Structures are given as C-alpha cells and as structure tokens.
Short mmCIF file of C-alpha atoms in Angstrom, two decimals:
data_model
loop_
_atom_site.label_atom_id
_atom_site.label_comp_id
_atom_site.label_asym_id
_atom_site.label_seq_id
_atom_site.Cartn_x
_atom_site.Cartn_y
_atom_site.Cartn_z
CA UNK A 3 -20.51 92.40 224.11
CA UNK A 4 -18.41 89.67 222.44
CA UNK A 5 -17.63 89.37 219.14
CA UNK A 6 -19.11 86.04 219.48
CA UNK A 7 -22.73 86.85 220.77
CA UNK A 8 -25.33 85.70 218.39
CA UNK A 9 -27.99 86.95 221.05
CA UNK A 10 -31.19 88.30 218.91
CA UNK A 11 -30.03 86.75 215.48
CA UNK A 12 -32.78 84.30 214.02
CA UNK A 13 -30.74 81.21 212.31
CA UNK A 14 -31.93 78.77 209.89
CA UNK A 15 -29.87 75.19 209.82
CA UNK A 16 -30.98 73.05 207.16
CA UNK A 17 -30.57 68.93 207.83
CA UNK A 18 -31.12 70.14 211.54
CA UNK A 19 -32.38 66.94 213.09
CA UNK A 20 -29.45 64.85 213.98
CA UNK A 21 -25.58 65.12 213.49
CA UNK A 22 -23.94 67.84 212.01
CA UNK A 23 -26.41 70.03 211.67
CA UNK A 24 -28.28 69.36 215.37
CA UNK A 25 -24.78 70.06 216.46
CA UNK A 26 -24.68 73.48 214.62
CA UNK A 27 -28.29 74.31 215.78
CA UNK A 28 -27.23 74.09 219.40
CA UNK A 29 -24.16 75.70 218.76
CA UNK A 30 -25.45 78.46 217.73
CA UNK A 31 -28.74 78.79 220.15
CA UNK A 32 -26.20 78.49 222.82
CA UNK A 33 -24.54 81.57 221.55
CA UNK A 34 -27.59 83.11 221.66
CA UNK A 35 -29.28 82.77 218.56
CA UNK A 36 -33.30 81.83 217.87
CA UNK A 37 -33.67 78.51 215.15
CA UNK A 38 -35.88 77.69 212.86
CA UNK A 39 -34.81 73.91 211.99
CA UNK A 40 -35.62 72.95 208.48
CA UNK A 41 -35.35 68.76 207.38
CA UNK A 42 -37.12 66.49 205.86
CA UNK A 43 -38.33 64.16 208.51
CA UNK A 44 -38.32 67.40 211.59
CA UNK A 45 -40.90 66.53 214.00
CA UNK A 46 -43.59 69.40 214.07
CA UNK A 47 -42.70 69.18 217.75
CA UNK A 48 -40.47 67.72 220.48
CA UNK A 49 -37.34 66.54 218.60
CA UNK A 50 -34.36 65.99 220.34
CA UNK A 51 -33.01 69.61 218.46
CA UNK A 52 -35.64 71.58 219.78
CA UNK A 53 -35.13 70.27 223.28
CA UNK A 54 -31.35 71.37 222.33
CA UNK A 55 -32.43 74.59 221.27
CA UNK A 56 -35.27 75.75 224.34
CA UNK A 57 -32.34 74.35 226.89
CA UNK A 58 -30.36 77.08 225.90
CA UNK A 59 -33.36 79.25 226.33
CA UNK A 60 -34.52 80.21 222.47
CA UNK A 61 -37.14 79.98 220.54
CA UNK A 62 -37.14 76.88 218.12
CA UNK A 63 -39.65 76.76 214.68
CA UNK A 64 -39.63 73.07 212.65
CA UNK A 65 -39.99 73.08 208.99
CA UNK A 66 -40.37 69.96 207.23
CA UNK A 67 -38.90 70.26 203.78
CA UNK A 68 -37.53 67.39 201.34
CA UNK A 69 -34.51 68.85 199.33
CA UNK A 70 -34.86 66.59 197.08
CA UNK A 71 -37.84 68.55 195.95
CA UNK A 72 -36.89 71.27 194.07
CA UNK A 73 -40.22 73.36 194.14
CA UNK A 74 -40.61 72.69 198.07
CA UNK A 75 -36.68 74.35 198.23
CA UNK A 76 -38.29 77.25 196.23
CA UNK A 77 -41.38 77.67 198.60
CA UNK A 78 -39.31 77.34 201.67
CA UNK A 79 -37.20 79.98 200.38
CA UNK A 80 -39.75 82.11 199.32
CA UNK A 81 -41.84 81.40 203.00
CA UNK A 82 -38.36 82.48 204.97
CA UNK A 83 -37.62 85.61 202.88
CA UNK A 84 -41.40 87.11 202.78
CA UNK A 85 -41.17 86.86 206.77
CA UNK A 86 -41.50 90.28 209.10
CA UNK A 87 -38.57 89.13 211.18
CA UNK A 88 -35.28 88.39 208.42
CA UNK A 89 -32.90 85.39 208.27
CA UNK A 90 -29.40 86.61 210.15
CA UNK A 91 -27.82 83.41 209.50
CA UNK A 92 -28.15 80.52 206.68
CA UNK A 93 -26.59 77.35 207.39
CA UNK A 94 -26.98 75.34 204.60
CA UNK A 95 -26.28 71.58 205.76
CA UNK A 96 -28.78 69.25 204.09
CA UNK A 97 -27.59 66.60 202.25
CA UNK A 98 -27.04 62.55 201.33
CA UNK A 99 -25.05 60.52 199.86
CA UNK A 100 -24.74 57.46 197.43
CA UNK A 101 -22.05 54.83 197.32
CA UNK A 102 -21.31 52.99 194.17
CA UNK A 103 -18.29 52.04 192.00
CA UNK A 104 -18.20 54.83 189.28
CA UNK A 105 -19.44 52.38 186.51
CA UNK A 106 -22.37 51.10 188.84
CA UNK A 107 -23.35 54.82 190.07
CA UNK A 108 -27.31 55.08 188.87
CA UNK A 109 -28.36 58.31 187.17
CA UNK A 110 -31.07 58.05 189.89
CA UNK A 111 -28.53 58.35 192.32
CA UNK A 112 -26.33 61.28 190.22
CA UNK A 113 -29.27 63.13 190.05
CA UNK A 114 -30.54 62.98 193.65
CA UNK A 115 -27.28 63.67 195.62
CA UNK A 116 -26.76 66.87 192.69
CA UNK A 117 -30.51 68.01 193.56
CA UNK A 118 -29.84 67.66 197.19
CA UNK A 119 -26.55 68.92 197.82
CA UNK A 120 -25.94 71.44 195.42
CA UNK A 121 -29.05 72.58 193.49
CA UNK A 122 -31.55 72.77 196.58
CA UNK A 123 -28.95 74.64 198.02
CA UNK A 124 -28.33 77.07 195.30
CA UNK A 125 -32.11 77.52 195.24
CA UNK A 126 -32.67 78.76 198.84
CA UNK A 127 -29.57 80.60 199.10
CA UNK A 128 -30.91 82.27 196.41
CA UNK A 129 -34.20 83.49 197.82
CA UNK A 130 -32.37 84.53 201.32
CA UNK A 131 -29.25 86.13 200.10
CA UNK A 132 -30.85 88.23 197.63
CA UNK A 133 -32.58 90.02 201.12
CA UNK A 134 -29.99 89.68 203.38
CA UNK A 135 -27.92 91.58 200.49
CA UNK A 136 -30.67 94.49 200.28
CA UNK A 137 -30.42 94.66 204.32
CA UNK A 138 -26.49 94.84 203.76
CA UNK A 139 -26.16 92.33 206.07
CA UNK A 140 -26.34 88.37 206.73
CA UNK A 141 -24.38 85.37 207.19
CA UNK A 142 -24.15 82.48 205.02
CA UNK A 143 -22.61 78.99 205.66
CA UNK A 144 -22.29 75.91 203.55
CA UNK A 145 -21.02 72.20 204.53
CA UNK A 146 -18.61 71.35 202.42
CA UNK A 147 -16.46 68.35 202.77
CA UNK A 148 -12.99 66.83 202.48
CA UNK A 149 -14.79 65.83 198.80
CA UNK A 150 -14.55 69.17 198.24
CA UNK A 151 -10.77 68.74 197.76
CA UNK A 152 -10.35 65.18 196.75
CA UNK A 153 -11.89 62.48 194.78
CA UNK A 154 -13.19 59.95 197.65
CA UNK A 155 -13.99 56.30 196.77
CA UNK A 156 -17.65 55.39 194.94
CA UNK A 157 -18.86 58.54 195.80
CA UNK A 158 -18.96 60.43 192.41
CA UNK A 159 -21.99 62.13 192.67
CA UNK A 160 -21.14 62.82 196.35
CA UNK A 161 -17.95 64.75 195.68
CA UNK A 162 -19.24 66.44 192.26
CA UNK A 163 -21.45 67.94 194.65
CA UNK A 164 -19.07 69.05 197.09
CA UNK A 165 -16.86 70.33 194.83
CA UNK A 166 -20.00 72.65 193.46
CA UNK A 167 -20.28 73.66 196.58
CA UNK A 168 -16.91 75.24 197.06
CA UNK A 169 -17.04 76.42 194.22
CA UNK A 170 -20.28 78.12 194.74
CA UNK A 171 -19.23 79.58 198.02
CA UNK A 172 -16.45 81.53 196.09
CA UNK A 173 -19.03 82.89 193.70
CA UNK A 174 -21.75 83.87 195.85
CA UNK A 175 -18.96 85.81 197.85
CA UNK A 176 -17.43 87.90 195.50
CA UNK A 177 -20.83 88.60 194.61
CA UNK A 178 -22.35 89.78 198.05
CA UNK A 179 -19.39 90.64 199.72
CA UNK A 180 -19.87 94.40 198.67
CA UNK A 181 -23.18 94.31 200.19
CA UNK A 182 -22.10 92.99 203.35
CA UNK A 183 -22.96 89.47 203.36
CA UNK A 184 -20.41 86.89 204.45
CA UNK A 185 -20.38 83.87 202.50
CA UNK A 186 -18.10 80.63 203.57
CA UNK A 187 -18.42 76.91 204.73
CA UNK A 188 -17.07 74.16 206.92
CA UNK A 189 -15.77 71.05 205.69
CA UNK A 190 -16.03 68.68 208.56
CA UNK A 191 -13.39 65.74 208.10
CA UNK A 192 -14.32 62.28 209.26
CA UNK A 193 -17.67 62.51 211.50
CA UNK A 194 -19.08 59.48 213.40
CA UNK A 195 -22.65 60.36 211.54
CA UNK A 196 -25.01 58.01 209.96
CA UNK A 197 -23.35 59.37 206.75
CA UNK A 198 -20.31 57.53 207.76
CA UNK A 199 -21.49 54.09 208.90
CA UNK A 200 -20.73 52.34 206.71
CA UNK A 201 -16.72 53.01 206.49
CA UNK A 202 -16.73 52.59 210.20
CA UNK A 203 -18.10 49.69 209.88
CA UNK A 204 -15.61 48.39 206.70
CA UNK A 205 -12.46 47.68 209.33
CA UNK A 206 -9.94 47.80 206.37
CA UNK A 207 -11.43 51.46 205.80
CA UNK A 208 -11.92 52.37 209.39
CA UNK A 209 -7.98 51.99 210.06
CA UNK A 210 -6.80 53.31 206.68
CA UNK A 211 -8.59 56.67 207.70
CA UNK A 212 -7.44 56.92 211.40
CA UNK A 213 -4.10 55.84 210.37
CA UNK A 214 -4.16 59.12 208.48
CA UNK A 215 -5.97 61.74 210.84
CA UNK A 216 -3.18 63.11 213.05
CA UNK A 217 -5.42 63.70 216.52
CA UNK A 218 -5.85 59.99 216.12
CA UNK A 219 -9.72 59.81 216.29
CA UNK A 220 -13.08 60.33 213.72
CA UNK A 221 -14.22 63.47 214.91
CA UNK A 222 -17.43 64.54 216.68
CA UNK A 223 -20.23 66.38 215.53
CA UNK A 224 -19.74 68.58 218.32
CA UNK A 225 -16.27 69.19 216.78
CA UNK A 226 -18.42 71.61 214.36
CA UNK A 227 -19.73 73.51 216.83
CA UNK A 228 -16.72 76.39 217.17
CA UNK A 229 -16.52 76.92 213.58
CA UNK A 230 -20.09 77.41 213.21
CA UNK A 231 -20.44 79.96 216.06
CA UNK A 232 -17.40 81.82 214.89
CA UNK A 233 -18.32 82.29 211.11
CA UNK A 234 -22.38 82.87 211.98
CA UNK A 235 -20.38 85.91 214.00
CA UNK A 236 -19.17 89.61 213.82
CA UNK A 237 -15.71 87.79 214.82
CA UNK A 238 -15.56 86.89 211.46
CA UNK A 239 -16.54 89.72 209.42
CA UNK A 240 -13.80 90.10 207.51
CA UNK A 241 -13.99 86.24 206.12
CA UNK A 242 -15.34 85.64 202.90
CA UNK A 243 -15.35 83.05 200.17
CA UNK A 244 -13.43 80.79 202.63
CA UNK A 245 -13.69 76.39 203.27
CA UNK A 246 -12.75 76.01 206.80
CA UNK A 247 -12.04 72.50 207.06
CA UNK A 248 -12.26 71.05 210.21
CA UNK A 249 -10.71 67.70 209.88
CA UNK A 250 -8.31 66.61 212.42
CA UNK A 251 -5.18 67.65 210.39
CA UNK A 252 -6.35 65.55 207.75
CA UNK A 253 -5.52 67.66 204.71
CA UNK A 254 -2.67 68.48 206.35
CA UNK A 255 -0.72 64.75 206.16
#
C-alpha cells in the first residue's frame, strides 16, 4: 500500500464548497478518503464538492456551519468528536477576509476575520485533537498564508490572523506530537479564488505580483491538492509544526 493511500480515513475540510478547500476535499477523496464538508452556505445536497467527492467513489456528509459563530464552532466540534466513527484528518480552511487602509479597518471587521480565521479554528481543533490525541493518532492541517510571513497591504486583521495561525500550528504540535498527532499547514501563495478578485482585478496589483512569482502565473486551487494529500498521509509522519508554503517561489525572490 502507498504511503499515500488515504483509503478508509474519514476527513473533515472546513470552507469546503468552492476553491481551496473544494480542491482539498477532492484531493483527498481521490486518495481515498470519505468527507464530511463543513461551510457556511454547503448545500444539504448536490453541491458541486459532493459531486467531486462521490466521482471518486466516497461517501460525502454536508454540514452547514457559520465560523463566525463561535458557539455553532463549539457544537460542530462537539457533534464530530462524540461520533462512533473518529475524525482521521482535520483540515481547517475556513476563512474571509477584509480590505481596508489600517486607519479605516472597522473593529467589526478586526473582530470578524480574528473570530473566523483564528478563534473558530482554535475552537474545533480543540474538540477533535483532544480525541485524535487519546486515539494516538490523527492528522491536522491549517491554511495559512503568505500573511503568515509578511505584512500584506489593508489587510491587518487578515494577516494578524494568519500569523496566529502559524503560530498556533507550532503550539498545538509540540503539544500532540508525543501522542501521535501531526500538526502543520499550507500556505497557498497567490490563488485565482474569490478571495483574490479584487487584486486581479486592480491591474497595477495584478502585474506587481506576477512580476514577482517566478513560475510566472497566480496559482490554481488545484495547485493545493499535492500538499494536502501528502501531509493528510503516513508519507508524512515524521512532519510536525511545519508551514508548507506553496507559492510559486514566491518567498523565495
């Protein structure tokens, strides 16, 4: 069996309905795994991720949870770790952003991209890694972000949030390590995703940031879909408390 074969693991992707994380849900239901899609706006049936997810030939569950609800987080986490069959692999991938000039940037807007991105996260990692470390097994993976190494323009809140959540990949890993959890994340570089519209859009932006990616080109959400598989996997056992970025060489220039 390859290293790689996620046949029989049950995999929850947060922020599964479109881009990134409909890219990771396929990914990983390719290699073999059963979903249960979590977002906001899921369809209770026949999205366009759970026609990803039977075409590979697993089972697919939609949960409809806002993350900007902090008590919903809780229940979902407390729904997914009280079930008979347990979580294999987290991704958690939810999130939004805000754009606004630092002195512009709402507290309403602070306070919902922190809830989203980093607290809701913290709050159902919470609930699943505390079983998958009593099973002494599991893995966990964030989405981080180039803003998880550098300041970004009028995104404050954005990369405060990113930055948490390297950070918090770190700490949950030298915490569950020992009890044979893997903790780590992506950070996907330049995606064409809704969340990026609007610089594609801005052509003074759009050219500044190609000018700068060395394989020339804003990358896919399919472009996630290796890194996911491989870090969901035994393959990477031995990987913990890492940010993979996947960027196009962007850090790199």
């Amino acid at each position: 069996m390859s290293a790689f074969d996620l046949t029989g693991k049950l995999a929850v992707v947060t922020g599964a309905r479109r881009g990134i994380g409909r890219a990771m849900a396929r990914a990983l239901a390719e290699a073999g795994a059963d979903i249960i899609g979590v977002s906001a706006n899921l369809e209770e049936s026949g999205s366009e991720v759970e026609k990803d997810v039977t075409a590979a030939g697993r089972t697919f569950e939609a949960i409809r949870t806002d993350f900007a609800d902090r008590a919903a987080v809780r229940a979902l986490g407390e729904n997914l770790a009280g079930r008979d069959r347990p979580v294999d692999i987290l991704v958690n991938n939810a999130g939004t952003i805000r754009r606004a000039p630092a002195a512009e940037h709402s507290d309403a807007d602070w306070d919902l991209v922190l809830q989203v991105n980093l607290t809701s996260q913290f709050v159902l990692v919470r609930a699943l890694g505390k079983v998958m470390a009593a099973r002494r097994q599991g893995k966990i993976i964030f989405t981080a972000s180039l803003l998880s190494y550098q300041g970004g323009i009028t995104v404050p809140g954005y990369t405060a949030s990113k930055h948490g959540i390297a950070g918090l990949t770190k700490a949950l890993a030298n915490e569950w390590a020992p009890h044979g959890v893997n903790v780590n994340a992506i950070a996907p570089g330049y995606i064409a995703t809704d969340n990026t519209q609007a610089l594609r859009d801005d052509p003074a932006r759009s050219a500044s940031i190609l000018e700068r990616i060395p394989a020339g080109r804003w990358g896919s959400a399919d472009d996630l879909a290796g890194a996911t598989v491989f870090l969901a996997s035994d393959a990477a056992t031995y990987i913990h408390g890492t940010t993979l970025p996947v960027d196009g060489g962007w850090l790199g220039r």
